[in-house]
mmCIF file of C-alpha atoms in Angstrom:
data_model
loop_
_atom_site.group_PDB
_atom_site.id
_atom_site.type_symbol
_atom_site.label_atom_id
_atom_site.label_comp_id
_atom_site.label_asym_id
_atom_site.label_seq_id
_atom_site.Cartn_x
_atom_site.Cartn_y
_atom_site.Cartn_z
ATOM 1 C CA MET A 28 -23.574 46.690 41.213
ATOM 2 C CA LEU A 29 -23.315 50.017 43.162
ATOM 3 C CA THR A 30 -26.111 50.068 45.767
ATOM 4 C CA ILE A 31 -26.868 52.673 48.601
ATOM 5 C CA ASP A 32 -26.955 49.706 50.878
ATOM 6 C CA ASN A 33 -23.069 48.906 49.692
ATOM 7 C CA VAL A 34 -22.551 52.540 51.198
ATOM 8 C CA TYR A 35 -23.908 51.938 54.019
ATOM 9 C CA ARG A 36 -21.935 48.618 53.968
ATOM 10 C CA ALA A 37 -18.954 50.338 53.744
ATOM 11 C CA ARG A 38 -19.275 52.627 56.643
ATOM 12 C CA ASN A 39 -19.999 49.856 59.463
ATOM 13 C CA ALA A 40 -17.144 48.329 57.864
ATOM 14 C CA LEU A 41 -14.754 51.546 58.457
ATOM 15 C CA LYS A 42 -15.824 51.982 62.356
ATOM 16 C CA GLY A 43 -13.343 52.294 63.931
ATOM 17 C CA VAL A 44 -10.746 52.358 61.106
ATOM 18 C CA ALA A 45 -11.955 55.983 59.589
ATOM 19 C CA ARG A 46 -12.523 59.111 61.122
ATOM 20 C CA LYS A 47 -15.544 60.891 60.558
ATOM 21 C CA THR A 48 -13.764 64.046 59.466
ATOM 22 C CA ASP A 49 -14.690 67.424 61.028
ATOM 23 C CA VAL A 50 -16.931 70.201 58.249
ATOM 24 C CA ILE A 51 -14.971 73.780 58.569
ATOM 25 C CA TYR A 52 -16.776 76.818 58.313
ATOM 26 C CA ALA A 53 -14.124 78.974 55.901
ATOM 27 C CA PRO A 54 -15.869 82.359 56.039
ATOM 28 C CA LYS A 55 -12.283 83.802 53.895
ATOM 29 C CA ILE A 56 -12.513 81.287 50.934
ATOM 30 C CA CYS A 57 -15.387 83.470 49.250
ATOM 31 C CA LYS A 58 -16.822 85.999 49.805
ATOM 32 C CA GLY A 59 -20.739 85.938 49.223
ATOM 33 C CA ALA A 60 -20.658 82.170 50.207
ATOM 34 C CA GLU A 61 -21.692 80.209 52.663
ATOM 35 C CA VAL A 62 -18.347 77.912 52.660
ATOM 36 C CA TYR A 63 -17.276 74.931 54.488
ATOM 37 C CA LEU A 64 -14.550 72.531 54.246
ATOM 38 C CA LYS A 65 -14.601 68.950 54.635
ATOM 39 C CA THR A 66 -11.356 67.931 56.142
ATOM 40 C CA GLU A 67 -9.860 64.711 54.914
ATOM 41 C CA ASN A 68 -6.620 66.013 54.876
ATOM 42 C CA LEU A 69 -6.515 64.957 58.286
ATOM 43 C CA GLN A 70 -8.159 61.507 57.770
ATOM 44 C CA ILE A 71 -5.857 59.082 58.652
ATOM 45 C CA THR A 72 -3.249 58.004 55.670
ATOM 46 C CA GLY A 73 -3.632 62.106 55.519
ATOM 47 C CA SER A 74 -6.006 61.502 52.566
ATOM 48 C CA PHE A 75 -9.686 60.098 51.966
ATOM 49 C CA LYS A 76 -8.531 57.173 50.051
ATOM 50 C CA VAL A 77 -8.102 54.794 53.095
ATOM 51 C CA ARG A 78 -11.623 54.164 52.832
ATOM 52 C CA GLY A 79 -12.023 52.973 49.604
ATOM 53 C CA ALA A 80 -8.966 50.685 50.337
ATOM 54 C CA TYR A 81 -9.724 49.275 53.262
ATOM 55 C CA TYR A 82 -13.984 48.752 52.132
ATOM 56 C CA LYS A 83 -12.718 46.999 49.674
ATOM 57 C CA MET A 84 -9.661 44.774 51.149
ATOM 58 C CA SER A 85 -12.390 43.921 53.770
ATOM 59 C CA LYS A 86 -14.981 42.396 50.580
ATOM 60 C CA LEU A 87 -11.394 40.406 49.587
ATOM 61 C CA SER A 88 -12.033 36.255 49.845
ATOM 62 C CA LYS A 89 -9.173 34.090 51.957
ATOM 63 C CA GLU A 90 -7.999 32.937 48.718
ATOM 64 C CA GLU A 91 -7.790 36.633 47.090
ATOM 65 C CA LYS A 92 -5.896 37.422 50.237
ATOM 66 C CA ALA A 93 -3.608 34.935 51.213
ATOM 67 C CA ARG A 94 -2.291 36.217 47.399
ATOM 68 C CA GLY A 95 -1.879 39.035 48.819
ATOM 69 C CA VAL A 96 -2.310 42.057 47.017
ATOM 70 C CA VAL A 97 -0.723 45.153 44.141
ATOM 71 C CA ALA A 98 -1.832 48.257 43.920
ATOM 72 C CA CYS A 99 -0.840 51.533 41.725
ATOM 73 C CA SER A 100 -1.760 55.228 43.321
ATOM 74 C CA ALA A 101 -0.441 58.412 42.231
ATOM 75 C CA GLY A 102 0.263 58.014 46.329
ATOM 76 C CA ASN A 103 -2.618 57.972 48.828
ATOM 77 C CA HIS A 104 -4.058 54.959 47.384
ATOM 78 C CA ALA A 105 -0.564 53.668 48.438
ATOM 79 C CA GLN A 106 -0.984 54.360 51.571
ATOM 80 C CA GLY A 107 -4.919 53.088 51.986
ATOM 81 C CA VAL A 108 -4.357 49.750 50.396
ATOM 82 C CA ALA A 109 -0.520 50.049 52.986
ATOM 83 C CA LEU A 110 -2.476 50.254 56.378
ATOM 84 C CA ALA A 111 -5.245 48.247 55.026
ATOM 85 C CA ALA A 112 -3.169 45.162 54.272
ATOM 86 C CA LYS A 113 -0.664 45.636 57.273
ATOM 87 C CA GLU A 114 -4.435 45.729 59.669
ATOM 88 C CA ASN A 115 -5.386 42.246 57.723
ATOM 89 C CA GLY A 116 -1.860 40.627 57.859
ATOM 90 C CA ILE A 117 -1.711 41.083 53.649
ATOM 91 C CA LYS A 118 1.038 41.073 51.862
ATOM 92 C CA ALA A 119 0.710 44.047 49.538
ATOM 93 C CA VAL A 120 3.100 45.676 46.926
ATOM 94 C CA ILE A 121 2.806 48.592 45.419
ATOM 95 C CA CYS A 122 3.288 50.434 41.927
ATOM 96 C CA LEU A 123 3.855 54.026 42.075
ATOM 97 C CA PRO A 124 5.435 57.119 39.869
ATOM 98 C CA ASP A 125 9.339 57.753 40.383
ATOM 99 C CA GLY A 126 7.930 61.364 40.363
ATOM 100 C CA ALA A 127 5.816 60.534 43.302
ATOM 101 C CA PRO A 128 6.696 63.181 46.408
ATOM 102 C CA ILE A 129 9.198 60.983 49.188
ATOM 103 C CA SER A 130 7.240 61.586 52.048
ATOM 104 C CA LYS A 131 4.247 59.134 50.040
ATOM 105 C CA VAL A 132 7.160 56.364 49.283
ATOM 106 C CA GLU A 133 7.815 56.570 52.906
ATOM 107 C CA ALA A 134 4.738 56.612 54.297
ATOM 108 C CA THR A 135 3.731 53.437 52.371
ATOM 109 C CA LYS A 136 6.951 51.492 53.392
ATOM 110 C CA SER A 137 6.455 52.577 57.232
ATOM 111 C CA TYR A 138 3.173 50.253 56.515
ATOM 112 C CA GLY A 139 4.982 47.581 55.773
ATOM 113 C CA ALA A 140 4.353 47.399 52.021
ATOM 114 C CA GLU A 141 6.393 46.869 49.149
ATOM 115 C CA VAL A 142 6.907 49.804 46.843
ATOM 116 C CA CYS A 143 7.644 49.150 43.119
ATOM 117 C CA LEU A 144 9.128 52.710 41.427
ATOM 118 C CA VAL A 145 7.931 53.179 37.655
ATOM 119 C CA LYS A 146 8.969 55.876 35.409
ATOM 120 C CA GLY A 147 6.306 58.144 34.105
ATOM 121 C CA VAL A 148 3.327 59.021 35.188
ATOM 122 C CA TYR A 149 0.216 57.035 37.597
ATOM 123 C CA ASP A 150 -0.929 55.448 34.370
ATOM 124 C CA ASP A 151 2.698 53.652 34.095
ATOM 125 C CA ALA A 152 2.485 52.404 37.514
ATOM 126 C CA TYR A 153 -1.278 50.724 36.770
ATOM 127 C CA GLN A 154 0.170 49.243 33.867
ATOM 128 C CA LYS A 155 2.817 47.856 36.004
ATOM 129 C CA ALA A 156 0.510 46.334 38.105
ATOM 130 C CA LEU A 157 -0.985 44.426 35.956
ATOM 131 C CA GLU A 158 1.948 43.531 34.514
ATOM 132 C CA LEU A 159 2.812 42.064 38.193
ATOM 133 C CA ARG A 160 -0.743 40.544 38.632
ATOM 134 C CA ASP A 161 -0.577 38.627 35.841
ATOM 135 C CA GLU A 162 3.461 37.242 36.721
ATOM 136 C CA GLN A 163 2.708 36.791 40.292
ATOM 137 C CA GLY A 164 -1.461 35.960 40.749
ATOM 138 C CA TYR A 165 -1.276 38.604 42.845
ATOM 139 C CA THR A 166 -5.203 40.005 43.681
ATOM 140 C CA PHE A 167 -4.989 43.590 41.727
ATOM 141 C CA LEU A 168 -6.653 46.438 43.589
ATOM 142 C CA HIS A 169 -7.774 49.306 41.446
ATOM 143 C CA PRO A 170 -7.503 52.746 43.183
ATOM 144 C CA PHE A 171 -10.408 54.108 41.435
ATOM 145 C CA ASP A 172 -12.869 52.231 38.924
ATOM 146 C CA ASP A 173 -13.880 49.831 41.301
ATOM 147 C CA GLU A 174 -17.646 49.767 43.013
ATOM 148 C CA ASP A 175 -16.179 48.601 46.084
ATOM 149 C CA VAL A 176 -13.651 51.689 46.339
ATOM 150 C CA ILE A 177 -15.989 54.375 45.051
ATOM 151 C CA ALA A 178 -19.153 53.281 48.150
ATOM 152 C CA GLY A 179 -16.124 53.520 50.471
ATOM 153 C CA GLN A 180 -15.858 57.080 49.313
ATOM 154 C CA GLY A 181 -19.935 57.668 49.294
ATOM 155 C CA THR A 182 -19.068 57.228 52.668
ATOM 156 C CA ILE A 183 -18.188 60.820 53.237
ATOM 157 C CA ALA A 184 -21.135 62.420 51.583
ATOM 158 C CA LEU A 185 -23.049 60.257 54.437
ATOM 159 C CA GLU A 186 -21.239 62.054 56.665
ATOM 160 C CA ILE A 187 -21.400 65.550 54.542
ATOM 161 C CA LEU A 188 -25.128 64.981 54.485
ATOM 162 C CA GLU A 189 -25.823 64.263 58.478
ATOM 163 C CA GLN A 190 -23.191 67.345 58.998
ATOM 164 C CA LEU A 191 -24.283 70.263 57.091
ATOM 165 C CA HIS A 192 -28.740 69.301 56.300
ATOM 166 C CA ASP A 193 -29.097 72.848 54.322
ATOM 167 C CA VAL A 194 -26.321 71.585 51.507
ATOM 168 C CA ASP A 195 -26.281 73.305 48.643
ATOM 169 C CA ALA A 196 -23.378 71.965 46.975
ATOM 170 C CA ILE A 197 -20.900 70.016 47.198
ATOM 171 C CA ILE A 198 -17.512 70.180 45.027
ATOM 172 C CA VAL A 199 -15.400 67.572 44.607
ATOM 173 C CA PRO A 200 -11.989 67.323 42.730
ATOM 174 C CA ILE A 201 -11.406 64.395 39.826
ATOM 175 C CA GLY A 202 -8.379 62.361 38.991
ATOM 176 C CA GLY A 203 -9.702 59.239 38.303
ATOM 177 C CA GLY A 204 -13.113 60.128 39.365
ATOM 178 C CA GLY A 205 -14.081 57.441 42.376
ATOM 179 C CA LEU A 206 -13.930 60.195 44.580
ATOM 180 C CA ILE A 207 -16.965 62.119 42.932
ATOM 181 C CA SER A 208 -18.308 58.929 41.690
ATOM 182 C CA GLY A 209 -19.178 58.256 45.473
ATOM 183 C CA ILE A 210 -20.097 61.572 46.520
ATOM 184 C CA ALA A 211 -22.405 61.726 43.584
ATOM 185 C CA TYR A 212 -24.361 58.741 43.340
ATOM 186 C CA THR A 213 -24.803 58.687 47.811
ATOM 187 C CA VAL A 214 -25.763 62.493 47.328
ATOM 188 C CA LYS A 215 -27.974 62.674 44.511
ATOM 189 C CA THR A 216 -29.553 58.844 45.449
ATOM 190 C CA LEU A 217 -30.614 60.396 49.369
ATOM 191 C CA ALA A 218 -30.703 64.793 48.311
ATOM 192 C CA PRO A 219 -30.919 64.706 44.706
ATOM 193 C CA SER A 220 -31.878 68.672 44.745
ATOM 194 C CA VAL A 221 -28.223 69.232 45.959
ATOM 195 C CA LYS A 222 -25.899 70.007 43.096
ATOM 196 C CA VAL A 223 -22.226 68.102 42.521
ATOM 197 C CA TYR A 224 -19.216 69.654 40.763
ATOM 198 C CA GLY A 225 -16.220 68.254 39.877
ATOM 199 C CA VAL A 226 -13.029 69.778 39.381
ATOM 200 C CA GLN A 227 -9.579 68.748 37.651
ATOM 201 C CA ALA A 228 -6.696 70.466 36.672
ATOM 202 C CA SER A 229 -6.447 71.762 33.541
ATOM 203 C CA GLY A 230 -2.663 70.227 32.622
ATOM 204 C CA ALA A 231 -4.541 67.040 33.061
ATOM 205 C CA PRO A 232 -8.327 67.709 32.246
ATOM 206 C CA SER A 233 -9.354 63.918 31.065
ATOM 207 C CA MET A 234 -12.655 63.578 32.293
ATOM 208 C CA ALA A 235 -13.747 67.002 31.516
ATOM 209 C CA ASN A 236 -12.589 66.724 28.185
ATOM 210 C CA SER A 237 -14.051 63.023 28.295
ATOM 211 C CA ILE A 238 -17.703 64.736 29.447
ATOM 212 C CA ALA A 239 -17.707 67.279 27.062
ATOM 213 C CA ASP A 240 -17.111 64.528 24.546
ATOM 214 C CA HIS A 241 -19.105 62.328 25.945
ATOM 215 C CA LYS A 242 -16.969 59.205 25.067
ATOM 216 C CA ILE A 243 -13.892 58.064 27.142
ATOM 217 C CA GLU A 244 -10.875 59.920 26.477
ATOM 218 C CA GLU A 245 -7.337 59.516 26.901
ATOM 219 C CA LEU A 246 -4.554 62.208 26.891
ATOM 220 C CA SER A 247 -0.990 61.527 25.614
ATOM 221 C CA SER A 248 0.668 63.119 28.928
ATOM 222 C CA VAL A 249 -0.329 65.050 31.310
ATOM 223 C CA SER A 250 1.072 67.814 33.667
ATOM 224 C CA THR A 251 0.370 69.613 36.608
ATOM 225 C CA ILE A 252 1.328 70.226 40.257
ATOM 226 C CA ALA A 253 -1.587 68.361 41.416
ATOM 227 C CA ASP A 254 0.058 65.208 40.956
ATOM 228 C CA GLY A 255 -2.275 62.686 43.174
ATOM 229 C CA ILE A 256 -5.113 63.249 39.834
ATOM 230 C CA ALA A 257 -2.596 63.652 37.318
ATOM 231 C CA VAL A 258 -5.007 60.864 35.210
ATOM 232 C CA LYS A 259 -4.685 60.055 31.883
ATOM 233 C CA ARG A 260 -7.589 58.344 31.533
ATOM 234 C CA PRO A 261 -10.608 58.378 33.080
ATOM 235 C CA GLY A 262 -12.415 54.635 34.934
ATOM 236 C CA THR A 263 -15.379 53.047 32.775
ATOM 237 C CA LEU A 264 -17.342 53.222 35.175
ATOM 238 C CA THR A 265 -16.214 56.280 36.983
ATOM 239 C CA TYR A 266 -16.958 57.608 33.520
ATOM 240 C CA GLU A 267 -20.800 56.612 33.655
ATOM 241 C CA LEU A 268 -21.509 57.742 36.890
ATOM 242 C CA VAL A 269 -19.925 60.869 37.050
ATOM 243 C CA GLU A 270 -21.822 61.718 33.269
ATOM 244 C CA LYS A 271 -24.910 60.593 35.590
ATOM 245 C CA TYR A 272 -24.855 62.055 38.236
ATOM 246 C CA VAL A 273 -22.533 65.299 38.289
ATOM 247 C CA ASP A 274 -23.611 68.628 37.294
ATOM 248 C CA GLU A 275 -20.883 69.586 35.891
ATOM 249 C CA VAL A 276 -16.903 69.129 35.858
ATOM 250 C CA VAL A 277 -14.755 72.338 35.057
ATOM 251 C CA THR A 278 -10.584 73.107 35.329
ATOM 252 C CA VAL A 279 -8.124 75.262 36.962
ATOM 253 C CA THR A 280 -4.480 76.405 36.678
ATOM 254 C CA ASP A 281 -1.622 75.671 38.163
ATOM 255 C CA ASP A 282 -1.283 79.092 39.744
ATOM 256 C CA GLU A 283 -5.127 78.401 40.615
ATOM 257 C CA ILE A 284 -3.820 75.357 42.740
ATOM 258 C CA SER A 285 -0.571 77.074 43.859
ATOM 259 C CA ALA A 286 -2.877 80.712 45.235
ATOM 260 C CA ALA A 287 -4.993 78.011 46.667
ATOM 261 C CA ILE A 288 -2.689 75.968 49.031
ATOM 262 C CA LEU A 289 -1.303 79.300 50.064
ATOM 263 C CA ALA A 290 -5.245 80.503 50.896
ATOM 264 C CA LEU A 291 -5.858 77.665 53.040
ATOM 265 C CA MET A 292 -2.120 77.624 54.501
ATOM 266 C CA GLU A 293 -2.747 81.471 55.714
ATOM 267 C CA GLN A 294 -6.523 82.133 55.628
ATOM 268 C CA GLN A 295 -7.607 78.468 57.291
ATOM 269 C CA LYS A 296 -4.459 76.886 59.130
ATOM 270 C CA LEU A 297 -4.639 74.016 56.689
ATOM 271 C CA VAL A 298 -1.776 71.618 55.005
ATOM 272 C CA THR A 299 -3.267 70.780 51.872
ATOM 273 C CA GLU A 300 -1.499 69.001 48.516
ATOM 274 C CA GLY A 301 -2.478 70.120 45.509
ATOM 275 C CA ALA A 302 -4.758 67.663 44.328
ATOM 276 C CA GLY A 303 -6.988 68.439 47.508
ATOM 277 C CA ALA A 304 -6.842 72.309 47.014
ATOM 278 C CA VAL A 305 -8.072 71.780 43.678
ATOM 279 C CA ALA A 306 -11.227 73.173 45.003
ATOM 280 C CA VAL A 307 -9.974 75.741 46.031
ATOM 281 C CA GLY A 308 -8.872 77.357 42.961
ATOM 282 C CA GLY A 309 -11.070 79.545 40.218
ATOM 283 C CA ASP A 310 -13.951 81.070 39.957
ATOM 284 C CA VAL A 311 -15.133 79.938 43.893
ATOM 285 C CA ARG A 312 -11.958 82.011 45.039
ATOM 286 C CA GLN A 313 -14.318 85.031 43.052
ATOM 287 C CA GLY A 314 -17.646 84.483 43.954
ATOM 288 C CA GLY A 315 -18.051 81.841 41.758
ATOM 289 C CA LEU A 316 -21.046 79.308 44.226
ATOM 290 C CA ALA A 317 -22.037 82.986 45.917
ATOM 291 C CA GLY A 318 -25.244 82.218 47.781
ATOM 292 C CA GLN A 319 -23.711 78.227 48.155
ATOM 293 C CA LYS A 320 -23.220 76.347 50.928
ATOM 294 C CA GLY A 321 -21.308 73.448 51.042
ATOM 295 C CA ARG A 322 -18.058 71.469 52.045
ATOM 296 C CA LEU A 323 -16.131 73.400 49.098
ATOM 297 C CA ARG A 324 -13.866 71.371 46.980
ATOM 298 C CA ALA A 325 -13.992 72.196 43.401
ATOM 299 C CA PHE A 326 -15.552 74.771 41.326
ATOM 300 C CA GLY A 327 -13.897 76.769 38.328
ATOM 301 C CA ARG A 328 -13.819 77.423 34.959
ATOM 302 C CA GLN A 329 -13.293 80.888 33.908
ATOM 303 C CA HIS A 330 -10.102 81.381 34.812
ATOM 304 C CA ARG A 331 -9.919 85.224 35.689
ATOM 305 C CA ARG A 332 -6.590 86.430 35.869
ATOM 306 C CA ASP A 333 -5.240 87.458 39.142
ATOM 307 C CA HIS A 334 -2.181 89.327 39.102
ATOM 308 C CA SER A 335 -1.114 88.591 42.285
ATOM 309 C CA LEU A 336 -1.176 84.951 40.903
ATOM 310 C CA ALA A 337 2.558 84.642 40.156
ATOM 311 C CA ARG A 338 3.949 86.164 42.907
ATOM 312 C CA ASN A 339 1.304 83.518 45.386
ATOM 313 C CA GLN A 340 3.296 80.278 43.486
ATOM 314 C CA ALA A 341 7.165 81.971 44.116
ATOM 315 C CA ARG A 342 5.403 82.524 47.524
ATOM 316 C CA LEU A 343 4.381 78.607 48.198
ATOM 317 C CA VAL A 344 7.938 77.371 46.645
ATOM 318 C CA ASP A 345 9.588 79.194 49.282
ATOM 319 C CA VAL A 346 7.744 78.529 51.919
ATOM 320 C CA TRP A 347 8.096 74.845 50.869
ATOM 321 C CA GLN A 348 11.856 75.078 50.414
ATOM 322 C CA LYS A 349 11.819 76.618 54.206
ATOM 323 C CA LEU A 350 9.920 73.804 55.287
ATOM 324 C CA SER A 351 12.480 70.930 54.105
ATOM 325 C CA ALA A 352 15.382 72.989 55.089
ATOM 326 C CA HIS A 353 14.032 72.681 58.257
ATOM 327 C CA ARG A 354 13.293 68.923 58.028
ATOM 328 C CA ARG A 355 16.758 68.020 56.672
ATOM 329 C CA ALA A 356 18.277 69.819 59.198
ATOM 330 C CA CYS A 357 15.832 68.528 61.954
ATOM 331 C CA GLY A 358 16.788 65.013 60.401
#
């Protein structure tokens, strides 16, 4: 059972491992609102995922560690598990979809994990990981539907409440739901008046659809530039927590995500992937949270069409092409 004590134990376990990332003021992101960004993109491994992965690893028994671990991931959980396994001297096998960014694949390998590329998306990698668990006897580490993983992600909420004493709303991206489950549970337990909103890519709205229909639903396919949150089916536990503690779940388009990546790059000098930038897409940049003060990571339902979005996406592609060319030249 998830408890607030478990979240505090996770924070203690993560001391010296996970960074307490800064909350930075972002005055240009949304006019008329006081917006702050929790910079988990500057976390060790480049993502919040190390929090849940490392804490879960710390809770394993000697027998479970001795068997080695297997995990599935869109890329970020993989790096968290790989780092935790390296620190604890544990064998780790990570199943990744074959379309995962090369940077995430190579980063996972750099921590010493064995990578198994699986044709398809995250959900296909999940099935492969279960197969390896059953065949090889590995201990399986779920990327989001696990109480300890959720407690680890909940440590972000502890930091936000300490860093912003008068926060009104917290906006969180959703893939499988582990991040928002930990944040929402912790926030509603300690500061129930604070609103918690979730956001998904409109091309992968598994949690949004499930919440709208009051039952877990699985998508037949997903398609979004936000590969880190391209999940066909939310977790059983995360669905229950989101339904109970999250005030609203909304979606944004890939055009809005592209525009958000550019806005963060140009206005805040932050390089973020789509799964994080999704929070700055849509209505939030149109004043959808006017009067709110908080950690900005998502909001947007009414997809107001900005005629510059297509141009922004083209510019984004151009930026990444130039960066890739430079990297190859330095290579």
